[in-house]
């Protein structure tokens, strides 16, 4: 059971590293933000699906669940800000690079926090920062 | 398509299933995302924590009883 759960997290970490590498040469800030945010949602969704399996297997304590819930809700809050900025930008057609960078950085940080926190409960997974 | 992108997509498809791979392909093949494309990016994050951890629905099994003919 443990092996099944650990695979998505390890892959999520590898994919996050690839994501930053891939976006380094993007042509426009909007496209880079779109790709980063889009892939981030896929990765966090995969990590949370793995966490769901972990919880359903009875391996998570109530305290663990409170912590992951908190991190996930923080990620959702940062994504809501990103959504409002992205849609406002599409409506106005104006791109504000510093705002974009701030929003994308906040989302990727909170997404990494979710993945790293989940990884703490699975011994074979190392945090992204290592 | 760069080698790193191909690896990313293959990893996603193998580890998370074809849906994740397709989702990443769709994201990386857009060159000028529309407002609808942006809206679609944010659909997944609307899923609540409880949606992820809710118990799996019970599997239903159909039992067919065969009565032997006399």
mmCIF file of C-alpha atoms in Angstrom:
data_model
loop_
_atom_site.group_PDB
_atom_site.id
_atom_site.type_symbol
_atom_site.label_atom_id
_atom_site.label_comp_id
_atom_site.label_asym_id
_atom_site.label_seq_id
_atom_site.Cartn_x
_atom_site.Cartn_y
_atom_site.Cartn_z
ATOM 1 C CA UNK A 1 0.000 0.000 0.000
ATOM 2 C CA UNK A 2 2.773 2.371 0.994
ATOM 3 C CA UNK A 3 4.599 1.806 -2.294
ATOM 4 C CA UNK A 4 1.493 2.670 -4.288
ATOM 5 C CA UNK A 5 1.102 5.942 -2.438
ATOM 6 C CA UNK A 6 4.723 7.060 -2.663
ATOM 7 C CA UNK A 7 5.051 6.898 -6.451
ATOM 8 C CA UNK A 8 2.885 9.937 -7.283
ATOM 9 C CA UNK A 9 4.700 12.133 -4.751
ATOM 10 C CA UNK A 10 8.143 11.237 -6.044
ATOM 11 C CA UNK A 11 6.939 11.895 -9.565
ATOM 12 C CA UNK A 12 5.362 15.173 -8.521
ATOM 13 C CA UNK A 13 8.691 16.392 -7.209
ATOM 14 C CA UNK A 14 10.485 15.371 -10.402
ATOM 15 C CA UNK A 15 7.793 17.004 -12.503
ATOM 16 C CA UNK A 16 7.954 20.236 -10.554
ATOM 17 C CA UNK A 17 11.693 20.413 -11.190
ATOM 18 C CA UNK A 18 11.079 19.813 -14.922
ATOM 19 C CA UNK A 19 8.391 22.479 -14.949
ATOM 20 C CA UNK A 20 10.709 25.242 -13.796
ATOM 21 C CA UNK A 21 13.341 24.114 -16.297
ATOM 22 C CA UNK A 22 10.844 24.083 -19.173
ATOM 23 C CA UNK A 23 9.472 27.530 -18.440
ATOM 24 C CA UNK A 24 12.868 29.161 -18.317
ATOM 25 C CA UNK A 25 12.860 29.883 -22.062
ATOM 26 C CA UNK A 26 9.210 30.826 -22.613
ATOM 27 C CA UNK A 27 8.435 33.690 -24.956
ATOM 28 C CA UNK A 28 5.849 35.650 -22.980
ATOM 29 C CA UNK A 29 5.167 36.087 -19.267
ATOM 30 C CA UNK A 30 1.535 35.128 -19.815
ATOM 31 C CA UNK A 31 2.405 31.857 -21.530
ATOM 32 C CA UNK A 32 4.952 31.011 -18.833
ATOM 33 C CA UNK A 33 2.358 31.777 -16.150
ATOM 34 C CA UNK A 34 -0.281 29.721 -17.964
ATOM 35 C CA UNK A 35 2.007 26.709 -18.249
ATOM 36 C CA UNK A 36 3.290 26.993 -14.698
ATOM 37 C CA UNK A 37 -0.141 27.404 -13.131
ATOM 38 C CA UNK A 38 -1.706 24.761 -15.375
ATOM 39 C CA UNK A 39 0.921 22.138 -14.622
ATOM 40 C CA UNK A 40 0.877 23.089 -10.940
ATOM 41 C CA UNK A 41 -2.841 22.337 -10.685
ATOM 42 C CA UNK A 42 -2.288 18.935 -12.331
ATOM 43 C CA UNK A 43 0.571 18.107 -9.927
ATOM 44 C CA UNK A 44 -1.224 19.254 -6.797
ATOM 45 C CA UNK A 45 -4.305 17.342 -7.891
ATOM 46 C CA UNK A 46 -2.178 14.194 -8.301
ATOM 47 C CA UNK A 47 -0.540 14.703 -4.892
ATOM 48 C CA UNK A 48 -3.925 15.247 -3.257
ATOM 49 C CA UNK A 49 -5.281 12.119 -4.917
ATOM 50 C CA UNK A 50 -2.365 10.239 -3.359
ATOM 51 C CA UNK A 51 -3.101 11.876 -0.018
ATOM 52 C CA UNK A 52 -6.722 10.770 -0.340
ATOM 53 C CA UNK A 53 -5.535 7.172 -0.756
ATOM 54 C CA UNK A 54 -3.305 7.602 2.307
ATOM 55 C CA UNK A 55 -6.210 8.887 4.383
ATOM 56 C CA UNK A 56 -8.559 6.171 3.173
ATOM 57 C CA UNK A 57 -5.913 3.579 4.077
ATOM 58 C CA UNK A 58 -6.225 4.818 7.677
ATOM 59 C CA UNK A 59 -2.601 6.017 7.837
ATOM 60 C CA UNK A 60 -3.226 9.733 8.503
ATOM 61 C CA UNK A 61 -3.850 11.043 12.002
ATOM 62 C CA UNK A 62 -6.450 13.783 12.549
ATOM 63 C CA UNK A 63 -3.576 16.217 13.176
ATOM 64 C CA UNK A 64 -1.931 15.266 9.865
ATOM 65 C CA UNK A 65 -5.205 15.904 8.110
ATOM 66 C CA UNK A 66 -5.607 19.322 9.727
ATOM 67 C CA UNK A 67 -2.125 20.326 8.548
ATOM 68 C CA UNK A 68 -2.617 19.121 4.981
ATOM 69 C CA UNK A 69 -6.066 20.688 4.837
ATOM 70 C CA UNK A 70 -4.564 24.000 5.972
ATOM 71 C CA UNK A 71 -1.793 23.864 3.357
ATOM 72 C CA UNK A 72 -4.236 22.902 0.624
ATOM 73 C CA UNK A 73 -6.638 25.700 1.543
ATOM 74 C CA UNK A 74 -3.749 28.158 1.481
ATOM 75 C CA UNK A 75 -2.873 26.889 -1.993
ATOM 76 C CA UNK A 76 -6.504 27.333 -3.051
ATOM 77 C CA UNK A 77 -6.490 30.898 -1.731
ATOM 78 C CA UNK A 78 -3.369 31.750 -3.740
ATOM 79 C CA UNK A 79 -4.917 30.146 -6.824
ATOM 80 C CA UNK A 80 -8.059 32.250 -6.385
ATOM 81 C CA UNK A 81 -5.916 35.379 -6.417
ATOM 82 C CA UNK A 82 -4.151 34.057 -9.522
ATOM 83 C CA UNK A 83 -7.507 33.409 -11.164
ATOM 84 C CA UNK A 84 -8.789 36.915 -10.562
ATOM 85 C CA UNK A 85 -5.540 38.475 -11.811
ATOM 86 C CA UNK A 86 -5.420 36.226 -14.881
ATOM 87 C CA UNK A 87 -9.005 36.887 -15.883
ATOM 88 C CA UNK A 88 -8.674 40.628 -15.252
ATOM 89 C CA UNK A 89 -5.569 40.628 -17.418
ATOM 90 C CA UNK A 90 -7.394 38.826 -20.208
ATOM 91 C CA UNK A 91 -10.249 41.345 -20.014
ATOM 92 C CA UNK A 92 -8.023 44.406 -20.053
ATOM 93 C CA UNK A 93 -5.342 43.006 -22.323
ATOM 94 C CA UNK A 94 -2.712 44.586 -20.089
ATOM 95 C CA UNK A 95 0.102 42.475 -18.715
ATOM 96 C CA UNK A 96 1.764 43.636 -15.551
ATOM 97 C CA UNK A 97 4.913 41.567 -15.274
ATOM 98 C CA UNK A 98 5.755 42.283 -11.610
ATOM 99 C CA UNK A 99 2.206 41.399 -10.534
ATOM 100 C CA UNK A 100 2.325 38.216 -12.601
ATOM 101 C CA UNK A 101 5.603 37.193 -11.071
ATOM 102 C CA UNK A 102 4.289 37.801 -7.563
ATOM 103 C CA UNK A 103 1.131 35.814 -8.183
ATOM 104 C CA UNK A 104 2.884 32.897 -9.860
ATOM 105 C CA UNK A 105 5.544 32.782 -7.159
ATOM 106 C CA UNK A 106 2.879 32.708 -4.448
ATOM 107 C CA UNK A 107 1.057 29.856 -6.164
ATOM 108 C CA UNK A 108 4.151 27.752 -6.812
ATOM 109 C CA UNK A 109 5.315 28.283 -3.221
ATOM 110 C CA UNK A 110 1.981 27.227 -1.757
ATOM 111 C CA UNK A 111 1.794 24.260 -4.156
ATOM 112 C CA UNK A 112 5.279 23.163 -3.111
ATOM 113 C CA UNK A 113 4.239 23.535 0.519
ATOM 114 C CA UNK A 114 1.332 21.141 -0.084
ATOM 115 C CA UNK A 115 3.524 18.590 -1.863
ATOM 116 C CA UNK A 116 6.366 18.862 0.663
ATOM 117 C CA UNK A 117 3.972 18.543 3.583
ATOM 118 C CA UNK A 118 2.365 15.446 2.108
ATOM 119 C CA UNK A 119 5.822 14.036 1.387
ATOM 120 C CA UNK A 120 6.709 14.272 5.097
ATOM 121 C CA UNK A 121 4.234 11.522 5.828
ATOM 122 C CA UNK A 122 5.759 9.187 3.277
ATOM 123 C CA UNK A 123 9.304 8.111 4.290
ATOM 124 C CA UNK A 124 10.691 7.446 0.809
ATOM 125 C CA UNK A 125 9.881 10.912 -0.510
ATOM 126 C CA UNK A 126 12.374 13.754 -0.150
ATOM 127 C CA UNK A 127 11.275 17.390 -0.071
ATOM 128 C CA UNK A 128 11.821 19.449 -3.224
ATOM 129 C CA UNK A 129 14.416 21.649 -1.520
ATOM 130 C CA UNK A 130 16.836 18.736 -0.936
ATOM 131 C CA UNK B 1 8.815 19.629 -28.734
ATOM 132 C CA UNK B 2 11.821 19.554 -26.422
ATOM 133 C CA UNK B 3 13.233 16.385 -24.910
ATOM 134 C CA UNK B 4 12.479 17.626 -21.385
ATOM 135 C CA UNK B 5 8.849 18.249 -22.307
ATOM 136 C CA UNK B 6 8.494 14.757 -23.755
ATOM 137 C CA UNK B 7 9.923 13.313 -20.512
ATOM 138 C CA UNK B 8 7.520 15.446 -18.474
ATOM 139 C CA UNK B 9 4.519 14.253 -20.460
ATOM 140 C CA UNK B 10 5.591 10.609 -20.403
ATOM 141 C CA UNK B 11 6.175 10.741 -16.646
ATOM 142 C CA UNK B 12 2.798 12.309 -16.084
ATOM 143 C CA UNK B 13 1.078 9.732 -18.258
ATOM 144 C CA UNK B 14 2.856 6.779 -16.645
ATOM 145 C CA UNK B 15 2.563 7.928 -13.039
ATOM 146 C CA UNK B 16 -0.787 9.669 -13.034
ATOM 147 C CA UNK B 17 -2.541 8.038 -15.957
ATOM 148 C CA UNK B 18 -3.358 9.239 -19.463
ATOM 149 C CA UNK B 19 -5.624 12.052 -18.248
ATOM 150 C CA UNK B 20 -2.744 13.857 -16.522
ATOM 151 C CA UNK B 21 -0.512 13.364 -19.541
ATOM 152 C CA UNK B 22 -3.206 14.715 -21.844
ATOM 153 C CA UNK B 23 -3.796 17.687 -19.530
ATOM 154 C CA UNK B 24 -0.114 18.647 -19.629
ATOM 155 C CA UNK B 25 0.055 18.182 -23.401
ATOM 156 C CA UNK B 26 -2.978 20.460 -23.766
ATOM 157 C CA UNK B 27 -1.353 23.090 -21.557
ATOM 158 C CA UNK B 28 1.987 23.044 -23.352
ATOM 159 C CA UNK B 29 0.572 23.052 -26.863
ATOM 160 C CA UNK B 30 -1.284 26.347 -26.316
ATOM 161 C CA UNK B 31 0.677 29.240 -27.705
ATOM 162 C CA UNK B 32 -1.883 31.961 -27.020
ATOM 163 C CA UNK B 33 -4.215 30.910 -24.182
ATOM 164 C CA UNK B 34 -7.734 32.285 -24.374
ATOM 165 C CA UNK B 35 -9.889 33.293 -21.433
ATOM 166 C CA UNK B 36 -11.609 29.885 -21.602
ATOM 167 C CA UNK B 37 -8.220 28.167 -21.472
ATOM 168 C CA UNK B 38 -7.421 30.151 -18.335
ATOM 169 C CA UNK B 39 -10.801 29.268 -16.795
ATOM 170 C CA UNK B 40 -10.083 25.582 -17.424
ATOM 171 C CA UNK B 41 -6.762 25.842 -15.593
ATOM 172 C CA UNK B 42 -8.579 26.810 -12.410
ATOM 173 C CA UNK B 43 -11.246 24.087 -12.475
ATOM 174 C CA UNK B 44 -9.128 21.520 -10.590
ATOM 175 C CA UNK B 45 -8.273 23.859 -7.727
ATOM 176 C CA UNK B 46 -11.966 24.271 -6.914
ATOM 177 C CA UNK B 47 -12.015 20.677 -5.670
ATOM 178 C CA UNK B 48 -12.300 20.782 -1.886
ATOM 179 C CA UNK B 49 -10.093 18.911 0.581
ATOM 180 C CA UNK B 50 -13.102 16.794 1.566
ATOM 181 C CA UNK B 51 -13.592 15.733 -2.050
ATOM 182 C CA UNK B 52 -10.126 14.183 -2.026
ATOM 183 C CA UNK B 53 -10.446 12.288 1.232
ATOM 184 C CA UNK B 54 -14.045 11.169 1.071
ATOM 185 C CA UNK B 55 -14.543 7.419 1.345
ATOM 186 C CA UNK B 56 -14.536 5.540 -1.936
ATOM 187 C CA UNK B 57 -18.013 4.622 -3.102
ATOM 188 C CA UNK B 58 -18.877 1.019 -2.385
ATOM 189 C CA UNK B 59 -18.408 -1.264 -5.336
ATOM 190 C CA UNK B 60 -21.575 -2.952 -6.451
ATOM 191 C CA UNK B 61 -21.527 -6.566 -7.357
ATOM 192 C CA UNK B 62 -24.210 -8.179 -9.386
ATOM 193 C CA UNK B 63 -25.003 -11.652 -8.274
ATOM 194 C CA UNK B 64 -26.761 -13.834 -10.739
ATOM 195 C CA UNK B 65 -28.433 -16.886 -9.385
ATOM 196 C CA UNK B 66 -28.753 -19.721 -11.768
ATOM 197 C CA UNK B 67 -31.451 -22.190 -10.944
ATOM 198 C CA UNK B 68 -30.651 -25.599 -12.298
ATOM 199 C CA UNK B 69 -33.331 -26.941 -14.543
ATOM 200 C CA UNK B 70 -34.869 -30.109 -13.259
#
